[in-house]
């Protein structure tokens, strides 16, 4: 019997698998083309040629160059949030300290993919000038934000935050903080050291814990996002123990 007869025949990909592969090849080609020529300078023809497909493949899978770029943004944002989620999971399991790990994530996005932040800014400006794209952009980014919201909800529950503290709002702030620091690091790397994102998240959650009135200290390794609350910000020990201290007089009305 020949060796060819023993060889296992390769399974033909399903229609769904073939479509998914085509979409991913187009996204990869678009990322390279946008990085080289910018969003405005890249054409559908160039993207299709770089991926090895016809122009029709771009339109049949994404509808337009703009929607292709929005999908690329969504994919990258989802990757970043998923990595942040893994960092938190590792921290909760005692595998890694979250603050340095979050800093490494920031450094990776800012330093290893230096073209993407400018492309985000370029497309944002394009969308501002073409308002019909704003809802498309917002819709595509709701998925990653919902994933981040789940992550923030767990952290808020851990520190005993009030129910009035919105996990959705904290997720929005976190994503904006991350994007802003990535852009700032691209401008001035020395001004945004690796540990700044982790430190900023500690400040954010320490402030939330203090405003909630949480008395229990919180270890960053437990939540992946929080720091130990500083008791001195919540309680003035001197005034609390000095019963003879006079009460402050009411402020004089003007």
C-alpha positions as a printed NumPy array, in Angstrom:
array([[  0.   ,   0.   ,   0.   ],
       [  1.364,   3.396,  -0.924],
       [  1.994,   6.148,   1.543],
       [ -0.501,   8.317,  -0.31 ],
       [ -3.227,   5.803,   0.403],
       [ -2.524,   6.024,   4.136],
       [ -2.593,   9.785,   4.187],
       [ -5.654,  11.281,   5.875],
       [ -7.578,  13.417,   3.375],
       [ -7.832,  17.055,   4.34 ],
       [-11.288,  18.211,   5.315],
       [-12.704,  20.928,   3.116],
       [-13.545,  24.044,   5.141],
       [-17.206,  24.782,   5.603],
       [-18.764,  27.822,   3.997],
       [-18.779,  29.617,   7.349],
       [-15.113,  28.769,   7.961],
       [-14.13 ,  29.983,   4.5  ],
       [-16.03 ,  33.231,   5.014],
       [-14.414,  33.785,   8.42 ],
       [-10.955,  33.187,   6.917],
       [-11.663,  35.649,   4.099],
       [-12.813,  38.297,   6.584],
       [ -9.705,  37.832,   8.725],
       [ -7.369,  38.052,   5.727],
       [ -9.106,  41.268,   4.655],
       [ -8.807,  42.703,   8.181],
       [ -5.102,  41.831,   8.349],
       [ -4.501,  43.376,   4.924],
       [ -6.495,  46.459,   5.904],
       [ -4.419,  46.902,   9.076],
       [ -1.202,  46.821,   7.051],
       [ -2.538,  49.109,   4.337],
       [ -4.036,  51.645,   6.759],
       [ -0.803,  51.698,   8.759],
       [  1.204,  52.406,   5.621],
       [ -1.073,  54.94 ,   3.918],
       [ -3.477,  56.168,   6.595],
       [ -7.242,  55.745,   6.554],
       [ -7.899,  58.43 ,   3.95 ],
       [ -5.009,  57.345,   1.7  ],
       [ -5.85 ,  53.632,   1.641],
       [ -8.176,  52.467,  -1.132],
       [-10.472,  49.459,  -1.306],
       [ -8.522,  48.262,  -4.331],
       [ -5.227,  48.269,  -2.407],
       [ -6.737,  46.446,   0.563],
       [ -8.3  ,  43.77 ,  -1.641],
       [ -5.08 ,  43.286,  -3.609],
       [ -3.013,  43.   ,  -0.413],
       [ -5.379,  40.279,   0.831],
       [ -5.389,  38.442,  -2.502],
       [ -9.074,  38.998,  -3.231],
       [-11.228,  41.028,  -5.558],
       [-12.815,  44.339,  -4.605],
       [-16.124,  42.526,  -4.383],
       [-14.829,  40.534,  -1.411],
       [-14.419,  43.751,   0.589],
       [-17.917,  44.97 ,  -0.188],
       [-19.597,  41.586,   0.296],
       [-17.989,  41.12 ,   3.72 ],
       [-17.979,  44.671,   5.091],
       [-20.015,  46.917,   2.807],
       [-17.531,  49.784,   2.677],
       [-14.01 ,  50.879,   3.544],
       [-15.388,  52.745,   6.563],
       [-17.18 ,  49.703,   7.973],
       [-14.088,  47.611,   7.406],
       [-12.081,  50.052,   9.506],
       [-14.739,  50.144,  12.241],
       [-14.632,  46.354,  12.419],
       [-10.853,  46.555,  12.708],
       [-11.238,  48.983,  15.624],
       [-13.724,  46.661,  17.311],
       [-11.426,  43.68 ,  16.921],
       [ -8.456,  45.512,  18.43 ],
       [-10.516,  46.926,  21.303],
       [-11.88 ,  43.466,  22.071],
       [ -8.346,  42.044,  22.097],
       [ -7.212,  44.691,  24.592],
       [-10.199,  44.148,  26.906],
       [ -9.775,  40.368,  26.77 ],
       [ -6.13 ,  40.735,  27.727],
       [ -7.063,  43.034,  30.614],
       [ -9.613,  40.437,  31.757],
       [ -6.93 ,  37.743,  31.78 ],
       [ -4.666,  40.044,  33.803],
       [ -7.404,  40.452,  36.424],
       [ -8.084,  36.714,  36.478],
       [ -4.375,  35.988,  37.001],
       [ -4.238,  38.578,  39.793],
       [ -7.219,  37.023,  41.561],
       [ -5.514,  33.634,  41.314],
       [ -2.321,  35.103,  42.794],
       [ -0.354,  34.57 ,  39.58 ],
       [  0.651,  38.146,  38.802],
       [  0.546,  41.633,  40.26 ],
       [ -2.092,  43.498,  38.221],
       [ -0.539,  46.965,  38.255],
       [  2.697,  46.055,  36.42 ],
       [  0.734,  43.72 ,  34.133],
       [ -1.642,  46.525,  33.15 ],
       [  1.391,  48.725,  32.567],
       [  2.834,  46.127,  30.217],
       [ -0.454,  46.061,  28.338],
       [ -0.338,  49.83 ,  27.935],
       [  3.285,  49.689,  26.78 ],
       [  2.486,  46.914,  24.312],
       [ -0.351,  48.831,  22.696],
       [  1.577,  52.116,  22.612],
       [  4.987,  50.782,  21.589],
       [  4.416,  47.573,  19.627],
       [  1.538,  48.865,  17.53 ],
       [  2.554,  52.506,  17.062],
       [  0.43 ,  53.12 ,  13.971],
       [ -2.924,  52.254,  15.467],
       [ -3.421,  55.197,  17.84 ],
       [ -2.889,  57.726,  15.009],
       [ -5.313,  55.753,  12.848],
       [ -7.916,  55.86 ,  15.623],
       [ -7.501,  59.62 ,  15.861],
       [ -7.699,  59.987,  12.082],
       [-10.898,  57.954,  11.849],
       [-12.459,  59.793,  14.796],
       [-11.92 ,  63.073,  12.965],
       [-13.34 ,  61.536,   9.779],
       [-16.424,  60.309,  11.651],
       [-16.955,  63.73 ,  13.257],
       [-17.101,  65.181,   9.763],
       [-19.382,  62.348,   8.608],
       [-21.903,  62.   ,  11.463],
       [-23.675,  59.014,   9.907],
       [-20.641,  56.927,  10.872],
       [-20.804,  57.865,  14.552],
       [-23.614,  55.427,  15.357],
       [-21.856,  52.678,  13.4  ],
       [-18.68 ,  53.305,  15.393],
       [-20.561,  53.434,  18.701],
       [-22.439,  50.215,  17.904],
       [-19.285,  48.274,  17.1  ],
       [-17.539,  49.402,  20.289],
       [-20.44 ,  48.496,  22.582],
       [-19.318,  44.87 ,  22.693],
       [-15.833,  45.553,  24.095],
       [-17.298,  48.127,  26.481],
       [-19.838,  45.582,  27.758],
       [-16.984,  43.157,  28.433],
       [-15.122,  45.89 ,  30.299],
       [-18.312,  46.701,  32.215],
       [-18.441,  43.125,  33.52 ],
       [-14.842,  43.427,  34.661],
       [-15.526,  46.726,  36.448],
       [-18.684,  45.341,  38.042],
       [-16.648,  42.588,  39.708],
       [-14.097,  45.109,  41.   ],
       [-16.812,  47.462,  42.315],
       [-18.554,  44.607,  44.11 ],
       [-15.277,  43.612,  45.732],
       [-14.704,  47.05 ,  47.273],
       [-18.326,  47.364,  48.374],
       [-19.139,  50.314,  46.157],
       [-22.599,  51.812,  46.352],
       [-25.138,  50.557,  43.84 ],
       [-25.303,  54.105,  42.518],
       [-21.723,  53.721,  41.21 ],
       [-22.327,  52.663,  37.632],
       [-20.12 ,  49.878,  36.277],
       [-20.92 ,  51.166,  32.793],
       [-19.647,  54.642,  33.695],
       [-16.478,  53.244,  35.285],
       [-15.901,  51.085,  32.175],
       [-16.245,  54.157,  29.959],
       [-13.798,  56.1  ,  32.137],
       [-11.334,  53.202,  32.123],
       [-11.396,  52.852,  28.333],
       [-10.999,  56.597,  27.864],
       [ -8.126,  56.619,  30.363],
       [ -6.404,  53.783,  28.548],
       [ -6.8  ,  55.373,  25.11 ],
       [ -5.648,  58.745,  26.392],
       [ -2.535,  57.32 ,  28.018],
       [ -1.68 ,  55.349,  24.876],
       [ -1.811,  58.543,  22.82 ],
       [  0.126,  60.517,  25.406],
       [  2.829,  57.834,  25.519],
       [  3.152,  58.062,  21.743],
       [  3.764,  61.81 ,  22.129],
       [  5.983,  61.683,  25.214],
       [  7.092,  58.155,  26.188],
       [  9.033,  59.353,  29.223],
       [  5.95 ,  61.128,  30.557],
       [  3.918,  57.904,  30.628],
       [  6.021,  55.225,  32.362],
       [  4.969,  51.574,  32.291],
       [  3.418,  51.661,  35.757],
       [  1.226,  54.73 ,  35.23 ],
       [ -1.9  ,  52.901,  34.044],
       [ -1.862,  50.56 ,  37.021],
       [ -1.296,  53.506,  39.36 ],
       [ -4.124,  55.477,  37.751],
       [ -6.512,  52.552,  38.208],
       [ -5.471,  52.303,  41.857],
       [ -6.241,  55.988,  42.335],
       [ -9.609,  55.587,  40.612],
       [-10.763,  52.684,  42.772],
       [ -9.293,  54.067,  45.963],
       [-11.344,  57.215,  45.346],
       [-14.478,  55.169,  44.714],
       [-13.874,  53.166,  47.902],
       [-13.321,  56.337,  49.927],
       [-16.479,  57.981,  48.606],
       [-18.384,  54.804,  49.417],
       [-17.146,  54.879,  52.992],
       [-15.449,  51.49 ,  52.781],
       [-13.379,  50.899,  55.905],
       [-11.824,  47.602,  54.823],
       [ -8.548,  47.928,  52.948],
       [ -8.4  ,  46.361,  49.525],
       [ -5.405,  44.592,  48.016],
       [ -4.794,  45.2  ,  44.338],
       [ -3.907,  41.557,  43.849],
       [ -7.439,  40.574,  44.911],
       [ -9.349,  42.626,  42.365],
       [ -6.803,  43.428,  39.714],
       [ -7.857,  47.042,  39.69 ],
       [ -8.019,  48.405,  43.27 ],
       [ -5.487,  49.628,  45.795],
       [ -5.44 ,  49.774,  49.57 ],
       [ -7.682,  52.601,  50.723],
       [ -5.824,  55.238,  52.716],
       [ -7.592,  55.455,  56.098],
       [ -6.405,  59.007,  56.564],
       [ -8.497,  60.177,  53.616],
       [-11.662,  58.861,  55.215],
       [-11.103,  59.642,  58.898],
       [ -9.312,  62.393,  60.78 ],
       [ -7.957,  60.333,  63.67 ],
       [ -6.947,  63.409,  65.653],
       [-10.392,  64.95 ,  65.727],
       [-12.037,  61.553,  66.209],
       [-10.131,  60.89 ,  69.449],
       [-10.104,  64.42 ,  70.884],
       [-13.499,  64.802,  72.625],
       [-12.575,  68.254,  73.861],
       [-12.029,  69.707,  70.424],
       [-14.648,  72.395,  69.851],
       [-16.997,  72.078,  66.963],
       [-16.315,  74.358,  64.05 ],
       [-18.545,  77.452,  64.235],
       [-21.099,  77.789,  61.464],
       [-19.882,  79.737,  58.505],
       [-20.968,  83.332,  58.671],
       [-23.584,  84.218,  56.137],
       [-22.58 ,  86.866,  53.737]])
